[in-house]
Structures are given as C-alpha cells and as structure tokens.
Amino acid sequence: MESYLTLAFATTHRVKIEAGEHVVVLGASGGIGSAAVDVARSLGAHVVAVASTDGKRAAAKEAGADVVLGYDNLKDDIRAATGGGADVVIDPVGGPAAESALRALATGGRFCVLGFASGDIPRLPSNIVLLRNRFVIGVDWGHWSSEAGGAHGNAKLLTDVLATVASGKLRPGQPSTAPLADAGRVLQLFGERHAIGKYVLHP
C-alpha cells in the first residue's frame, strides 16, 4: 500500500496527470513502478512502461501499460512511442536512464524523481531542463507526511486510495509469496534485479 500512497501523493500534490497524456514509467515492474503504471492508467493516461527484461515488461503490460520498452535506445524509443515526447516521466530508478528519459520529454514535460533503486543518483543536465521549459519535480511523501500532511493528510490519502481500489479503478497486483526460510533467496533476487513486484514472507 505504501507504493500507492506515494503515487497518490505524487499525483495530487506534486504533478497533475491529465487524461490522454503520455506518461513514461521507468522501473515499471518494481513496487513503485507497477503502482505508477496502474495509477497513470486509472487517470486515463497513455502509459509507456520501461523495464529491463521480457518478464518484467510482461508484468508491466499486465499492470496496464499500453506500450512496453527496454532501456536500449531509450530516448528515441520514447519519442516514437509518444509521438514526439513524453508529458510525464516517473522515475524511481535513477541511473543513466534518467537523462535519456529527461531528453525525451515534450515541451513543458514533467520529470518526477521518486527514488534511486539503481543505487546511482544521476546528474541531470540543467540545460536540458531549460530547453522547452521542462520541469524536474521531487516527490518525497515521507517528508510531506511528517510536516505539512500530518496524520489528517495521510488519512485522506489512504481513504482515497482504498476507495479507488474498491471502485475497481485501481487494480493492485498480488504480491509473490515465499517462506521466511527463503528470505536469503528473495533478497538475492532483489540484489540481482530479478524480482518483479512485491514479496511477502510467511512463516
């Protein structure tokens, strides 16, 4: 649920996604990424999901992506898939793909920074932000929760997310499960970037 709360905060307080806009999601098979695909789809966006393997791209397609891409030739592929440039990029990954996606933004496009799952914090060129009046927007739900949002703001976010799930507009995927004894194997999957979505460990 934390992933959906992060995206609810992002799309209500940081970046507005309009129906029909082209939204690119990097790391689209991860916890945040798959939630971003689902939320953008529910808002009527045309969703372009980016993931590193065939299996991850299949998972992103199942989550509601209209188009799935790999990371090779990313800038040109995004432009081709969006008819000239993305309106919004949602990036929970960082790394070298961030600059490629930034360069693929349309005029007035918004680049949303949600995290650095790759472990690599990118250095984004400010001239690319300046050109065509692009925006780079930080999304820090944790800070907002402890300051401006508080308990009331978080309660409203949670209520809204649960209501949207109940209505069928959001379709969270089922997490994978594994016995607690396999925790090491599951951690290895994440460390080697083979994990898809969320995992729940049980006794």
mmCIF file of C-alpha atoms in Angstrom:
data_model
loop_
_atom_site.group_PDB
_atom_site.id
_atom_site.type_symbol
_atom_site.label_atom_id
_atom_site.label_comp_id
_atom_site.label_asym_id
_atom_site.label_seq_id
_atom_site.Cartn_x
_atom_site.Cartn_y
_atom_site.Cartn_z
ATOM 1 C CA MET A 1 0.000 0.000 0.000
ATOM 2 C CA GLU A 2 2.943 2.356 0.580
ATOM 3 C CA SER A 3 3.644 2.396 -3.149
ATOM 4 C CA TYR A 4 0.100 3.513 -3.915
ATOM 5 C CA LEU A 5 0.206 6.161 -1.190
ATOM 6 C CA THR A 6 3.427 7.503 -2.701
ATOM 7 C CA LEU A 7 1.765 7.723 -6.115
ATOM 8 C CA ALA A 8 -1.401 9.230 -4.649
ATOM 9 C CA PHE A 9 0.711 11.951 -3.053
ATOM 10 C CA ALA A 10 2.649 12.443 -6.287
ATOM 11 C CA THR A 11 -0.442 12.841 -8.453
ATOM 12 C CA THR A 12 -2.429 15.016 -6.041
ATOM 13 C CA HIS A 13 0.281 17.261 -4.613
ATOM 14 C CA ARG A 14 3.251 17.279 -6.991
ATOM 15 C CA VAL A 15 2.278 16.572 -10.612
ATOM 16 C CA LYS A 16 -1.162 16.510 -12.191
ATOM 17 C CA ILE A 17 -1.658 13.856 -14.859
ATOM 18 C CA GLU A 18 -4.334 14.656 -17.415
ATOM 19 C CA ALA A 19 -6.310 12.068 -19.359
ATOM 20 C CA GLY A 20 -4.684 11.437 -22.720
ATOM 21 C CA GLU A 21 -1.195 12.477 -21.636
ATOM 22 C CA HIS A 22 1.774 10.235 -22.353
ATOM 23 C CA VAL A 23 3.296 9.002 -19.083
ATOM 24 C CA VAL A 24 6.574 7.072 -19.084
ATOM 25 C CA VAL A 25 7.341 4.872 -16.068
ATOM 26 C CA LEU A 26 10.918 3.709 -15.526
ATOM 27 C CA GLY A 27 11.466 0.537 -13.495
ATOM 28 C CA ALA A 28 7.876 -0.333 -14.331
ATOM 29 C CA SER A 29 7.854 -3.840 -12.822
ATOM 30 C CA GLY A 30 9.011 -2.831 -9.336
ATOM 31 C CA GLY A 31 6.794 -1.952 -6.392
ATOM 32 C CA ILE A 32 6.684 1.788 -7.110
ATOM 33 C CA GLY A 33 6.837 1.303 -10.869
ATOM 34 C CA SER A 34 3.916 -1.111 -11.102
ATOM 35 C CA ALA A 35 1.825 1.173 -8.878
ATOM 36 C CA ALA A 36 2.748 4.116 -11.126
ATOM 37 C CA VAL A 37 1.590 2.196 -14.203
ATOM 38 C CA ASP A 38 -1.721 1.367 -12.515
ATOM 39 C CA VAL A 39 -2.317 4.903 -11.205
ATOM 40 C CA ALA A 40 -1.449 6.572 -14.520
ATOM 41 C CA ARG A 41 -3.732 4.122 -16.344
ATOM 42 C CA SER A 42 -6.570 4.880 -13.918
ATOM 43 C CA LEU A 43 -6.192 8.604 -14.675
ATOM 44 C CA GLY A 44 -6.647 7.999 -18.385
ATOM 45 C CA ALA A 45 -3.020 8.405 -19.425
ATOM 46 C CA HIS A 46 -1.330 6.570 -22.272
ATOM 47 C CA VAL A 47 1.255 4.587 -20.293
ATOM 48 C CA VAL A 48 4.692 3.686 -21.642
ATOM 49 C CA ALA A 49 6.433 1.249 -19.292
ATOM 50 C CA VAL A 50 10.192 0.715 -19.303
ATOM 51 C CA ALA A 51 11.726 -2.438 -17.834
ATOM 52 C CA SER A 52 14.902 -4.444 -18.300
ATOM 53 C CA THR A 53 13.720 -7.969 -19.198
ATOM 54 C CA ASP A 54 10.974 -9.682 -21.158
ATOM 55 C CA GLY A 55 9.452 -10.987 -17.926
ATOM 56 C CA LYS A 56 9.403 -7.553 -16.336
ATOM 57 C CA ARG A 57 7.925 -5.991 -19.457
ATOM 58 C CA ALA A 58 5.200 -8.658 -19.486
ATOM 59 C CA ALA A 59 4.394 -7.805 -15.852
ATOM 60 C CA ALA A 60 4.172 -4.102 -16.727
ATOM 61 C CA LYS A 61 1.838 -4.890 -19.618
ATOM 62 C CA GLU A 62 -0.350 -6.916 -17.265
ATOM 63 C CA ALA A 63 -0.421 -3.956 -14.858
ATOM 64 C CA GLY A 64 -1.970 -1.824 -17.598
ATOM 65 C CA ALA A 65 0.808 -0.352 -19.728
ATOM 66 C CA ASP A 66 -0.132 0.465 -23.315
ATOM 67 C CA VAL A 67 3.440 0.147 -24.604
ATOM 68 C CA VAL A 68 6.485 -1.552 -23.083
ATOM 69 C CA LEU A 69 10.103 -0.676 -23.855
ATOM 70 C CA GLY A 70 13.581 -1.801 -22.872
ATOM 71 C CA TYR A 71 16.393 0.544 -21.906
ATOM 72 C CA ASP A 72 18.368 0.357 -25.163
ATOM 73 C CA ASN A 73 17.868 3.410 -27.400
ATOM 74 C CA LEU A 74 15.515 4.775 -24.741
ATOM 75 C CA LYS A 75 15.272 8.429 -25.809
ATOM 76 C CA ASP A 76 14.356 7.633 -29.405
ATOM 77 C CA ASP A 77 12.029 4.792 -28.417
ATOM 78 C CA ILE A 78 10.118 7.044 -26.000
ATOM 79 C CA ARG A 79 9.752 9.730 -28.650
ATOM 80 C CA ALA A 80 8.498 7.167 -31.141
ATOM 81 C CA ALA A 81 6.046 5.626 -28.660
ATOM 82 C CA THR A 82 4.649 9.015 -27.601
ATOM 83 C CA GLY A 83 4.503 10.713 -30.974
ATOM 84 C CA GLY A 84 7.253 13.194 -30.215
ATOM 85 C CA GLY A 85 7.845 13.291 -26.471
ATOM 86 C CA ALA A 86 6.522 12.291 -23.053
ATOM 87 C CA ASP A 87 4.368 14.620 -20.985
ATOM 88 C CA VAL A 88 5.422 12.994 -17.699
ATOM 89 C CA VAL A 89 8.284 10.695 -16.693
ATOM 90 C CA ILE A 90 8.049 8.864 -13.366
ATOM 91 C CA ASP A 91 11.496 7.718 -12.250
ATOM 92 C CA PRO A 92 12.020 5.598 -9.125
ATOM 93 C CA VAL A 93 15.254 4.148 -10.542
ATOM 94 C CA GLY A 94 17.844 6.857 -11.288
ATOM 95 C CA GLY A 95 20.999 5.817 -13.095
ATOM 96 C CA PRO A 96 21.844 6.558 -16.730
ATOM 97 C CA ALA A 97 18.284 6.004 -17.968
ATOM 98 C CA ALA A 98 17.192 9.178 -16.178
ATOM 99 C CA GLU A 99 18.976 11.517 -18.573
ATOM 100 C CA SER A 100 17.722 9.622 -21.621
ATOM 101 C CA ALA A 101 14.152 9.915 -20.363
ATOM 102 C CA LEU A 102 14.619 13.597 -19.490
ATOM 103 C CA ARG A 103 15.783 14.280 -23.039
ATOM 104 C CA ALA A 104 12.650 12.539 -24.339
ATOM 105 C CA LEU A 105 10.260 14.941 -22.588
ATOM 106 C CA ALA A 106 7.948 17.063 -24.697
ATOM 107 C CA THR A 107 7.725 20.841 -24.311
ATOM 108 C CA GLY A 108 6.621 21.580 -20.745
ATOM 109 C CA GLY A 109 7.156 17.951 -19.773
ATOM 110 C CA ARG A 110 7.498 16.961 -16.106
ATOM 111 C CA PHE A 111 10.211 14.641 -14.803
ATOM 112 C CA CYS A 112 9.256 13.204 -11.406
ATOM 113 C CA VAL A 113 12.024 11.901 -9.150
ATOM 114 C CA LEU A 114 10.720 9.209 -6.783
ATOM 115 C CA GLY A 115 13.918 7.412 -5.838
ATOM 116 C CA PHE A 116 17.149 5.753 -6.871
ATOM 117 C CA ALA A 117 16.567 1.991 -6.870
ATOM 118 C CA SER A 118 19.611 1.533 -9.101
ATOM 119 C CA GLY A 119 21.830 2.966 -6.363
ATOM 120 C CA ASP A 120 23.074 5.579 -8.836
ATOM 121 C CA ILE A 121 21.969 9.194 -8.333
ATOM 122 C CA PRO A 122 22.056 10.802 -11.795
ATOM 123 C CA ARG A 123 23.498 14.217 -12.604
ATOM 124 C CA LEU A 124 20.811 15.711 -14.821
ATOM 125 C CA PRO A 125 21.968 18.481 -17.198
ATOM 126 C CA SER A 126 20.182 21.729 -16.368
ATOM 127 C CA ASN A 127 20.338 22.918 -19.975
ATOM 128 C CA ILE A 128 18.005 20.068 -20.969
ATOM 129 C CA VAL A 129 15.572 21.242 -18.281
ATOM 130 C CA LEU A 130 15.758 24.816 -19.550
ATOM 131 C CA LEU A 131 15.198 23.822 -23.172
ATOM 132 C CA ARG A 132 11.498 23.555 -23.996
ATOM 133 C CA ASN A 133 10.526 24.681 -20.479
ATOM 134 C CA ARG A 134 10.754 21.291 -18.813
ATOM 135 C CA PHE A 135 10.297 20.646 -15.090
ATOM 136 C CA VAL A 136 12.085 18.354 -12.619
ATOM 137 C CA ILE A 137 9.876 17.599 -9.615
ATOM 138 C CA GLY A 138 10.870 15.861 -6.400
ATOM 139 C CA VAL A 139 8.338 13.533 -4.783
ATOM 140 C CA ASP A 140 9.030 12.961 -1.071
ATOM 141 C CA TRP A 141 5.919 11.548 0.549
ATOM 142 C CA GLY A 142 7.799 10.833 3.791
ATOM 143 C CA HIS A 143 8.784 14.469 4.326
ATOM 144 C CA TRP A 144 5.291 15.707 3.493
ATOM 145 C CA SER A 145 3.809 13.134 5.890
ATOM 146 C CA SER A 146 5.888 14.384 8.796
ATOM 147 C CA GLU A 147 5.364 18.073 8.025
ATOM 148 C CA ALA A 148 2.507 19.614 6.022
ATOM 149 C CA GLY A 149 0.462 16.459 5.508
ATOM 150 C CA GLY A 150 0.418 15.067 9.009
ATOM 151 C CA ALA A 151 -1.997 12.418 10.225
ATOM 152 C CA HIS A 152 -5.022 14.075 8.617
ATOM 153 C CA GLY A 153 -3.391 14.343 5.192
ATOM 154 C CA ASN A 154 -2.211 10.746 5.282
ATOM 155 C CA ALA A 155 -5.612 9.514 6.415
ATOM 156 C CA LYS A 156 -7.226 11.268 3.451
ATOM 157 C CA LEU A 157 -4.686 9.783 1.033
ATOM 158 C CA LEU A 158 -5.329 6.300 2.412
ATOM 159 C CA THR A 159 -9.110 6.740 2.298
ATOM 160 C CA ASP A 160 -8.945 7.944 -1.302
ATOM 161 C CA VAL A 161 -6.670 5.081 -2.384
ATOM 162 C CA LEU A 162 -8.840 2.426 -0.713
ATOM 163 C CA ALA A 163 -11.980 3.918 -2.277
ATOM 164 C CA THR A 164 -10.383 3.905 -5.723
ATOM 165 C CA VAL A 165 -9.321 0.274 -5.279
ATOM 166 C CA ALA A 166 -12.830 -0.653 -4.106
ATOM 167 C CA SER A 167 -14.324 1.041 -7.180
ATOM 168 C CA GLY A 168 -12.162 -1.098 -9.454
ATOM 169 C CA LYS A 169 -10.321 1.866 -10.971
ATOM 170 C CA LEU A 170 -7.081 0.718 -9.354
ATOM 171 C CA ARG A 171 -6.023 -2.902 -9.676
ATOM 172 C CA PRO A 172 -3.082 -3.645 -7.361
ATOM 173 C CA GLY A 173 -1.259 -6.829 -8.302
ATOM 174 C CA GLN A 174 -0.940 -9.734 -5.917
ATOM 175 C CA PRO A 175 2.464 -9.946 -4.210
ATOM 176 C CA SER A 176 4.626 -13.007 -4.632
ATOM 177 C CA THR A 177 4.941 -15.142 -1.508
ATOM 178 C CA ALA A 178 7.790 -17.171 -0.079
ATOM 179 C CA PRO A 179 8.501 -18.897 3.242
ATOM 180 C CA LEU A 180 10.568 -16.950 5.736
ATOM 181 C CA ALA A 181 13.269 -19.594 5.410
ATOM 182 C CA ASP A 182 13.771 -18.410 1.813
ATOM 183 C CA ALA A 183 14.412 -14.792 2.816
ATOM 184 C CA GLY A 184 18.008 -15.026 1.640
ATOM 185 C CA ARG A 185 16.932 -16.215 -1.799
ATOM 186 C CA VAL A 186 14.367 -13.405 -2.073
ATOM 187 C CA LEU A 187 16.944 -10.800 -1.069
ATOM 188 C CA GLN A 188 19.257 -12.219 -3.705
ATOM 189 C CA LEU A 189 16.530 -11.775 -6.329
ATOM 190 C CA PHE A 190 16.271 -8.100 -5.410
ATOM 191 C CA GLY A 191 20.033 -7.684 -5.274
ATOM 192 C CA GLU A 192 20.419 -9.201 -8.733
ATOM 193 C CA ARG A 193 17.449 -7.164 -10.040
ATOM 194 C CA HIS A 194 15.423 -10.254 -10.936
ATOM 195 C CA ALA A 195 12.499 -9.536 -8.586
ATOM 196 C CA ILE A 196 9.149 -8.460 -10.014
ATOM 197 C CA GLY A 197 6.714 -6.526 -7.819
ATOM 198 C CA LYS A 198 6.371 -7.030 -4.083
ATOM 199 C CA TYR A 199 7.161 -10.098 -1.971
ATOM 200 C CA VAL A 200 5.509 -11.291 1.246
ATOM 201 C CA LEU A 201 7.407 -13.690 3.521
ATOM 202 C CA HIS A 202 5.346 -16.075 5.638
ATOM 203 C CA PRO A 203 6.304 -18.457 8.490
#
